[in-house]
Amino acid sequence: MFLTNRDLEWFFRPVQSTGKVARYPLTNLGTDKEGVLYIEVAVAGFDKENITLELKGSQLHIKGSLPEVAEENKIEYVQQHISSLDFERIVVMQENYIGGEINANVKNGILTITVKPKEPTRKLIAISE
């Protein structure tokens, strides 16, 4: 089965501010037995300095940006898929993860983000007479 342009539309969308094509990197989402949320994002070619993570309410924004490389020897490409690479992925987290501890690392082209669920708040309530 071959993918059509319509099938691939969800991978790409125009970015209005720059006119570039935004890319959605391949992403895995899952939890372990302790309820820790794991987000794995394919970021091959990106250093940690080129990736930003920002929590806005319940949304975790994962962005990567690489500047275009100026080439001294201009090559006339027949086909070109690699130029400047920008991506953005937004993960909407469930309420029990908002305020939980977040850690991230990059290894072998995979950005791994772990989010621990927040501790439930407990408060003793005094009973009046």
Tab-separated table of N, CA and C in Angstrom:
chain	number	residue	atom	x	y	z
A	1	MET	N	0.844	-1.180	0.000
A	1	MET	CA	0.000	0.000	0.000
A	1	MET	C	0.885	1.238	0.000
A	2	PHE	N	0.651	2.143	-0.939
A	2	PHE	CA	1.443	3.357	-1.049
A	2	PHE	C	0.711	4.506	-0.377
A	3	LEU	N	1.486	5.396	0.241
A	3	LEU	CA	0.903	6.570	0.868
A	3	LEU	C	0.739	7.672	-0.166
A	4	THR	N	-0.361	8.354	-0.098
A	4	THR	CA	-0.596	9.480	-0.993
A	4	THR	C	-0.241	10.772	-0.268
A	5	ASN	N	-0.238	11.889	-0.993
A	5	ASN	CA	0.004	13.186	-0.368
A	5	ASN	C	-1.014	13.456	0.729
A	6	ARG	N	-2.244	13.053	0.503
A	6	ARG	CA	-3.294	13.268	1.512
A	6	ARG	C	-2.977	12.494	2.793
A	7	ASP	N	-2.427	11.268	2.644
A	7	ASP	CA	-2.053	10.477	3.813
A	7	ASP	C	-0.939	11.147	4.606
A	8	LEU	N	-0.059	11.856	3.939
A	8	LEU	CA	1.094	12.469	4.589
A	8	LEU	C	0.826	13.873	5.113
A	9	GLU	N	-0.348	14.438	4.856
A	9	GLU	CA	-0.633	15.815	5.266
A	9	GLU	C	-0.471	16.017	6.760
A	10	TRP	N	-0.786	15.023	7.566
A	10	TRP	CA	-0.685	15.206	9.008
A	10	TRP	C	0.767	15.275	9.465
A	11	PHE	N	1.738	14.846	8.623
A	11	PHE	CA	3.147	14.979	8.973
A	11	PHE	C	3.630	16.421	8.824
A	12	PHE	N	3.087	17.129	7.872
A	12	PHE	CA	3.603	18.449	7.532
A	12	PHE	C	2.500	19.490	7.569
A	13	ARG	N	2.834	20.668	8.027
A	13	ARG	CA	1.909	21.785	7.955
A	13	ARG	C	2.730	23.046	7.770
A	14	PRO	N	2.221	24.045	7.065
A	14	PRO	CA	2.994	25.263	6.875
A	14	PRO	C	3.107	26.045	8.179
A	15	VAL	N	4.273	26.618	8.408
A	15	VAL	CA	4.479	27.496	9.549
A	15	VAL	C	4.303	28.910	9.037
A	16	GLN	N	3.302	29.610	9.549
A	16	GLN	CA	2.943	30.907	8.998
A	16	GLN	C	4.027	31.952	9.197
A	17	SER	N	4.738	31.903	10.333
A	17	SER	CA	5.705	32.955	10.610
A	17	SER	C	6.930	32.879	9.703
A	18	THR	N	7.362	31.676	9.320
A	18	THR	CA	8.574	31.548	8.529
A	18	THR	C	8.313	31.092	7.098
A	19	GLY	N	7.165	30.517	6.842
A	19	GLY	CA	6.885	29.978	5.520
A	19	GLY	C	7.529	28.621	5.293
A	20	LYS	N	8.302	28.120	6.281
A	20	LYS	CA	8.938	26.816	6.160
A	20	LYS	C	7.921	25.723	6.460
A	21	VAL	N	8.288	24.509	6.159
A	21	VAL	CA	7.431	23.377	6.466
A	21	VAL	C	7.820	22.853	7.835
A	22	ALA	N	6.842	22.719	8.722
A	22	ALA	CA	7.111	22.165	10.049
A	22	ALA	C	7.040	20.654	9.947
A	23	ARG	N	7.878	20.005	10.690
A	23	ARG	CA	7.915	18.553	10.660
A	23	ARG	C	7.538	18.026	12.038
A	24	TYR	N	6.777	16.969	12.050
A	24	TYR	CA	6.413	16.310	13.296
A	24	TYR	C	7.303	15.086	13.419
A	25	PRO	N	8.200	15.049	14.386
A	25	PRO	CA	9.081	13.884	14.495
A	25	PRO	C	8.321	12.656	14.983
A	26	LEU	N	8.851	11.492	14.657
A	26	LEU	CA	8.262	10.247	15.132
A	26	LEU	C	8.344	10.223	16.650
A	27	THR	N	7.261	9.812	17.296
A	27	THR	CA	7.158	9.895	18.748
A	27	THR	C	6.519	8.635	19.316
A	28	ASN	N	7.071	8.157	20.430
A	28	ASN	CA	6.479	7.058	21.202
A	28	ASN	C	5.996	7.622	22.526
A	29	LEU	N	4.810	7.210	22.963
A	29	LEU	CA	4.260	7.600	24.261
A	29	LEU	C	3.880	6.333	25.018
A	30	GLY	N	4.189	6.316	26.311
A	30	GLY	CA	3.809	5.155	27.102
A	30	GLY	C	4.063	5.396	28.578
A	31	THR	N	3.613	4.467	29.403
A	31	THR	CA	3.828	4.539	30.845
A	31	THR	C	4.389	3.215	31.335
A	32	ASP	N	5.091	3.283	32.473
A	32	ASP	CA	5.570	2.053	33.081
A	32	ASP	C	4.640	1.649	34.222
A	33	LYS	N	5.011	0.622	34.966
A	33	LYS	CA	4.150	0.099	36.035
A	33	LYS	C	3.936	1.097	37.163
A	34	GLU	N	4.894	2.019	37.357
A	34	GLU	CA	4.766	3.030	38.414
A	34	GLU	C	3.988	4.255	37.943
A	35	GLY	N	3.543	4.253	36.692
A	35	GLY	CA	2.766	5.376	36.178
A	35	GLY	C	3.598	6.502	35.614
A	36	VAL	N	4.921	6.307	35.466
A	36	VAL	CA	5.783	7.331	34.877
A	36	VAL	C	5.505	7.394	33.377
A	37	LEU	N	5.277	8.613	32.871
A	37	LEU	CA	5.018	8.829	31.450
A	37	LEU	C	6.344	8.919	30.712
A	38	TYR	N	6.489	8.164	29.633
A	38	TYR	CA	7.682	8.196	28.788
A	38	TYR	C	7.297	8.759	27.428
A	39	ILE	N	8.061	9.760	26.994
A	39	ILE	CA	7.896	10.352	25.666
A	39	ILE	C	9.238	10.199	24.966
A	40	GLU	N	9.268	9.475	23.878
A	40	GLU	CA	10.493	9.289	23.103
A	40	GLU	C	10.292	9.946	21.746
A	41	VAL	N	11.243	10.806	21.370
A	41	VAL	CA	11.127	11.570	20.130
A	41	VAL	C	12.385	11.350	19.293
A	42	ALA	N	12.211	11.018	18.015
A	42	ALA	CA	13.342	10.832	17.107
A	42	ALA	C	13.898	12.206	16.732
A	43	VAL	N	15.136	12.482	17.174
A	43	VAL	CA	15.759	13.783	16.929
A	43	VAL	C	17.156	13.616	16.330
A	44	ALA	N	17.312	12.664	15.432
A	44	ALA	CA	18.618	12.413	14.826
A	44	ALA	C	19.157	13.695	14.190
A	45	GLY	N	20.421	14.007	14.470
A	45	GLY	CA	21.061	15.191	13.910
A	45	GLY	C	20.947	16.427	14.780
A	46	PHE	N	20.137	16.373	15.825
A	46	PHE	CA	19.954	17.520	16.716
A	46	PHE	C	20.786	17.327	17.982
A	47	ASP	N	21.505	18.381	18.375
A	47	ASP	CA	22.166	18.392	19.668
A	47	ASP	C	21.188	18.949	20.682
A	48	LYS	N	21.468	18.723	21.965
A	48	LYS	CA	20.547	19.208	22.992
A	48	LYS	C	20.417	20.733	22.955
A	49	GLU	N	21.438	21.434	22.455
A	49	GLU	CA	21.378	22.893	22.357
A	49	GLU	C	20.355	23.361	21.316
A	50	ASN	N	19.969	22.478	20.400
A	50	ASN	CA	19.018	22.822	19.342
A	50	ASN	C	17.588	22.399	19.665
A	51	ILE	N	17.364	21.900	20.888
A	51	ILE	CA	16.044	21.404	21.279
A	51	ILE	C	15.568	22.198	22.497
A	52	THR	N	14.304	22.612	22.467
A	52	THR	CA	13.725	23.290	23.629
A	52	THR	C	12.470	22.548	24.066
A	53	LEU	N	12.287	22.490	25.368
A	53	LEU	CA	11.094	21.903	25.974
A	53	LEU	C	10.444	22.991	26.812
A	54	GLU	N	9.143	23.177	26.628
A	54	GLU	CA	8.424	24.200	27.384
A	54	GLU	C	7.061	23.661	27.775
A	55	LEU	N	6.743	23.779	29.057
A	55	LEU	CA	5.449	23.346	29.557
A	55	LEU	C	4.533	24.552	29.628
A	56	LYS	N	3.430	24.498	28.884
A	56	LYS	CA	2.427	25.566	28.869
A	56	LYS	C	1.100	24.947	29.286
A	57	GLY	N	0.750	25.129	30.556
A	57	GLY	CA	-0.472	24.513	31.060
A	57	GLY	C	-0.345	23.004	31.007
A	58	SER	N	-1.209	22.343	30.262
A	58	SER	CA	-1.158	20.886	30.138
A	58	SER	C	-0.403	20.436	28.898
A	59	GLN	N	0.162	21.385	28.139
A	59	GLN	CA	0.837	21.055	26.894
A	59	GLN	C	2.349	21.128	27.043
A	60	LEU	N	3.031	20.064	26.655
A	60	LEU	CA	4.487	20.044	26.612
A	60	LEU	C	4.892	20.302	25.168
A	61	HIS	N	5.529	21.441	24.921
A	61	HIS	CA	5.988	21.820	23.582
A	61	HIS	C	7.430	21.360	23.414
A	62	ILE	N	7.663	20.548	22.387
A	62	ILE	CA	8.993	20.023	22.079
A	62	ILE	C	9.367	20.617	20.717
A	63	LYS	N	10.417	21.443	20.693
A	63	LYS	CA	10.814	22.114	19.454
A	63	LYS	C	12.279	21.859	19.170
A	64	GLY	N	12.583	21.751	17.902
A	64	GLY	CA	13.966	21.628	17.463
A	64	GLY	C	14.185	22.517	16.266
A	65	SER	N	15.383	23.098	16.191
A	65	SER	CA	15.684	23.996	15.086
A	65	SER	C	17.160	23.906	14.745
A	66	LEU	N	17.446	23.685	13.483
A	66	LEU	CA	18.812	23.703	12.978
A	66	LEU	C	18.899	24.761	11.883
A	67	PRO	N	19.882	25.643	11.963
A	67	PRO	CA	20.012	26.667	10.921
A	67	PRO	C	20.480	26.047	9.609
A	68	GLU	N	20.166	26.725	8.513
A	68	GLU	CA	20.650	26.256	7.218
A	68	GLU	C	22.158	26.394	7.183
A	69	VAL	N	22.802	25.411	6.589
A	69	VAL	CA	24.255	25.413	6.495
A	69	VAL	C	24.655	26.046	5.164
A	70	ALA	N	25.487	27.089	5.249
A	70	ALA	CA	25.983	27.725	4.022
A	70	ALA	C	27.082	26.849	3.435
A	71	GLU	N	26.921	26.486	2.194
A	71	GLU	CA	27.895	25.615	1.541
A	71	GLU	C	28.844	26.439	0.698
A	72	GLU	N	30.143	26.105	0.807
A	72	GLU	CA	31.128	26.795	-0.013
A	72	GLU	C	31.048	26.302	-1.447
A	73	ASN	N	30.933	25.019	-1.638
A	73	ASN	CA	30.812	24.439	-2.976
A	73	ASN	C	29.337	24.185	-3.246
A	74	LYS	N	28.755	25.008	-4.073
A	74	LYS	CA	27.334	24.829	-4.373
A	74	LYS	C	27.132	23.563	-5.197
A	75	ILE	N	26.206	22.779	-4.763
A	75	ILE	CA	25.861	21.543	-5.461
A	75	ILE	C	24.485	21.732	-6.063
A	76	GLU	N	24.333	21.342	-7.294
A	76	GLU	CA	23.017	21.375	-7.919
A	76	GLU	C	22.367	20.017	-7.665
A	77	TYR	N	21.464	19.991	-6.705
A	77	TYR	CA	20.822	18.745	-6.315
A	77	TYR	C	19.737	18.356	-7.301
A	78	VAL	N	19.655	17.068	-7.554
A	78	VAL	CA	18.552	16.524	-8.326
A	78	VAL	C	17.358	16.356	-7.400
A	79	GLN	N	17.661	16.017	-6.156
A	79	GLN	CA	16.648	15.850	-5.129
A	79	GLN	C	17.258	16.310	-3.814
A	80	GLN	N	16.502	17.091	-3.018
A	80	GLN	CA	17.036	17.582	-1.753
A	80	GLN	C	15.975	17.485	-0.670
A	81	HIS	N	16.266	16.690	0.343
A	81	HIS	CA	15.356	16.528	1.474
A	81	HIS	C	15.931	17.130	2.743
A	82	ILE	N	17.239	17.357	2.763
A	82	ILE	CA	17.893	17.894	3.945
A	82	ILE	C	18.277	19.336	3.675
A	83	SER	N	17.724	20.238	4.455
A	83	SER	CA	18.129	21.646	4.411
A	83	SER	C	18.061	22.118	5.852
A	84	SER	N	17.374	23.189	6.108
A	84	SER	CA	17.194	23.540	7.512
A	84	SER	C	16.091	22.640	8.065
A	85	LEU	N	16.300	22.180	9.244
A	85	LEU	CA	15.342	21.261	9.850
A	85	LEU	C	14.725	21.919	11.074
A	86	ASP	N	13.437	22.064	11.064
A	86	ASP	CA	12.691	22.574	12.208
A	86	ASP	C	11.581	21.593	12.502
A	87	PHE	N	11.288	21.392	13.772
A	87	PHE	CA	10.143	20.561	14.104
A	87	PHE	C	9.494	21.090	15.367
A	88	GLU	N	8.240	20.717	15.534
A	88	GLU	CA	7.521	21.006	16.768
A	88	GLU	C	6.544	19.874	17.021
A	89	ARG	N	6.518	19.434	18.251
A	89	ARG	CA	5.572	18.391	18.659
A	89	ARG	C	4.954	18.844	19.971
A	90	ILE	N	3.653	18.779	20.081
A	90	ILE	CA	2.962	19.169	21.306
A	90	ILE	C	2.305	17.918	21.884
A	91	VAL	N	2.636	17.625	23.138
A	91	VAL	CA	2.042	16.490	23.833
A	91	VAL	C	1.138	17.055	24.922
A	92	VAL	N	-0.134	16.704	24.857
A	92	VAL	CA	-1.086	17.137	25.883
A	92	VAL	C	-1.078	16.088	26.984
A	93	MET	N	-0.732	16.538	28.197
A	93	MET	CA	-0.601	15.610	29.307
A	93	MET	C	-1.872	15.590	30.151
A	94	GLN	N	-2.135	14.443	30.740
A	94	GLN	CA	-3.268	14.314	31.648
A	94	GLN	C	-2.998	15.123	32.912
A	95	GLU	N	-4.052	15.472	33.596
A	95	GLU	CA	-3.954	16.355	34.762
A	95	GLU	C	-3.025	15.815	35.843
A	96	ASN	N	-2.991	14.506	36.047
A	96	ASN	CA	-2.165	13.957	37.122
A	96	ASN	C	-0.661	14.068	36.854
A	97	TYR	N	-0.254	14.479	35.636
A	97	TYR	CA	1.163	14.675	35.326
A	97	TYR	C	1.577	16.137	35.420
A	98	ILE	N	0.609	17.049	35.386
A	98	ILE	CA	0.918	18.472	35.448
A	98	ILE	C	1.437	18.776	36.856
A	99	GLY	N	2.640	19.318	36.935
A	99	GLY	CA	3.261	19.577	38.228
A	99	GLY	C	4.158	18.446	38.690
A	100	GLY	N	4.223	17.365	37.915
A	100	GLY	CA	5.115	16.256	38.251
A	100	GLY	C	6.535	16.551	37.799
A	101	GLU	N	7.480	15.788	38.294
A	101	GLU	CA	8.892	15.974	37.950
A	101	GLU	C	9.137	15.565	36.497
A	102	ILE	N	9.818	16.440	35.736
A	102	ILE	CA	10.106	16.179	34.324
A	102	ILE	C	11.621	16.115	34.136
A	103	ASN	N	12.093	15.083	33.460
A	103	ASN	CA	13.508	14.932	33.119
A	103	ASN	C	13.617	14.625	31.632
A	104	ALA	N	14.747	15.036	31.025
A	104	ALA	CA	14.944	14.773	29.605
A	104	ALA	C	16.421	14.520	29.325
A	105	ASN	N	16.678	13.623	28.356
A	105	ASN	CA	18.046	13.420	27.880
A	105	ASN	C	18.009	12.974	26.432
A	106	VAL	N	19.130	13.183	25.746
A	106	VAL	CA	19.260	12.784	24.349
A	106	VAL	C	20.388	11.778	24.250
A	107	LYS	N	20.105	10.659	23.595
A	107	LYS	CA	21.121	9.636	23.393
A	107	LYS	C	20.817	8.892	22.100
A	108	ASN	N	21.815	8.774	21.246
A	108	ASN	CA	21.695	8.036	19.980
A	108	ASN	C	20.526	8.511	19.127
A	109	GLY	N	20.282	9.825	19.086
A	109	GLY	CA	19.231	10.380	18.239
A	109	GLY	C	17.830	10.262	18.787
A	110	ILE	N	17.695	9.840	20.040
A	110	ILE	CA	16.383	9.723	20.671
A	110	ILE	C	16.336	10.634	21.892
A	111	LEU	N	15.380	11.562	21.902
A	111	LEU	CA	15.119	12.396	23.066
A	111	LEU	C	14.128	11.642	23.937
A	112	THR	N	14.520	11.357	25.177
A	112	THR	CA	13.643	10.656	26.107
A	112	THR	C	13.250	11.612	27.215
A	113	ILE	N	11.953	11.801	27.367
A	113	ILE	CA	11.400	12.672	28.399
A	113	ILE	C	10.596	11.787	29.340
A	114	THR	N	10.858	11.921	30.635
A	114	THR	CA	10.070	11.184	31.616
A	114	THR	C	9.333	12.194	32.489
A	115	VAL	N	8.071	11.896	32.762
A	115	VAL	CA	7.246	12.756	33.604
A	115	VAL	C	6.642	11.874	34.692
A	116	LYS	N	7.019	12.176	35.935
A	116	LYS	CA	6.450	11.435	37.059
A	116	LYS	C	5.117	12.064	37.420
A	117	PRO	N	4.136	11.247	37.760
A	117	PRO	CA	2.861	11.826	38.180
A	117	PRO	C	3.067	12.633	39.457
A	118	LYS	N	2.311	13.715	39.579
A	118	LYS	CA	2.453	14.526	40.799
A	118	LYS	C	1.891	13.755	41.982
A	119	GLU	N	2.451	14.055	43.127
A	119	GLU	CA	1.987	13.418	44.354
A	119	GLU	C	0.582	13.927	44.663
A	120	PRO	N	-0.318	13.053	45.023
A	120	PRO	CA	-1.656	13.525	45.382
A	120	PRO	C	-1.578	14.393	46.635
A	121	THR	N	-2.327	15.463	46.616
A	121	THR	CA	-2.321	16.332	47.792
A	121	THR	C	-3.208	15.732	48.865
A	122	ARG	N	-2.686	15.740	50.074
A	122	ARG	CA	-3.434	15.209	51.206
A	122	ARG	C	-3.478	16.294	52.250
A	123	LYS	N	-4.633	16.482	52.814
A	123	LYS	CA	-4.786	17.503	53.838
A	123	LYS	C	-5.733	16.956	54.898
A	124	LEU	N	-5.277	17.059	56.137
A	124	LEU	CA	-6.146	16.648	57.242
A	124	LEU	C	-7.142	17.773	57.511
A	125	ILE	N	-8.364	17.405	57.680
A	125	ILE	CA	-9.423	18.381	57.916
A	125	ILE	C	-9.869	18.242	59.355
A	126	ALA	N	-9.800	19.377	60.056
A	126	ALA	CA	-10.221	19.382	61.466
A	126	ALA	C	-11.735	19.348	61.540
A	127	ILE	N	-12.247	18.605	62.515
A	127	ILE	CA	-13.686	18.501	62.697
A	127	ILE	C	-14.063	19.449	63.848
A	128	SER	N	-14.948	20.351	63.546
A	128	SER	CA	-15.358	21.299	64.585
A	128	SER	C	-16.433	20.687	65.481
A	129	GLU	N	-16.553	21.230	66.673
A	129	GLU	CA	-17.535	20.708	67.638
A	129	GLU	C	-18.891	21.324	67.433
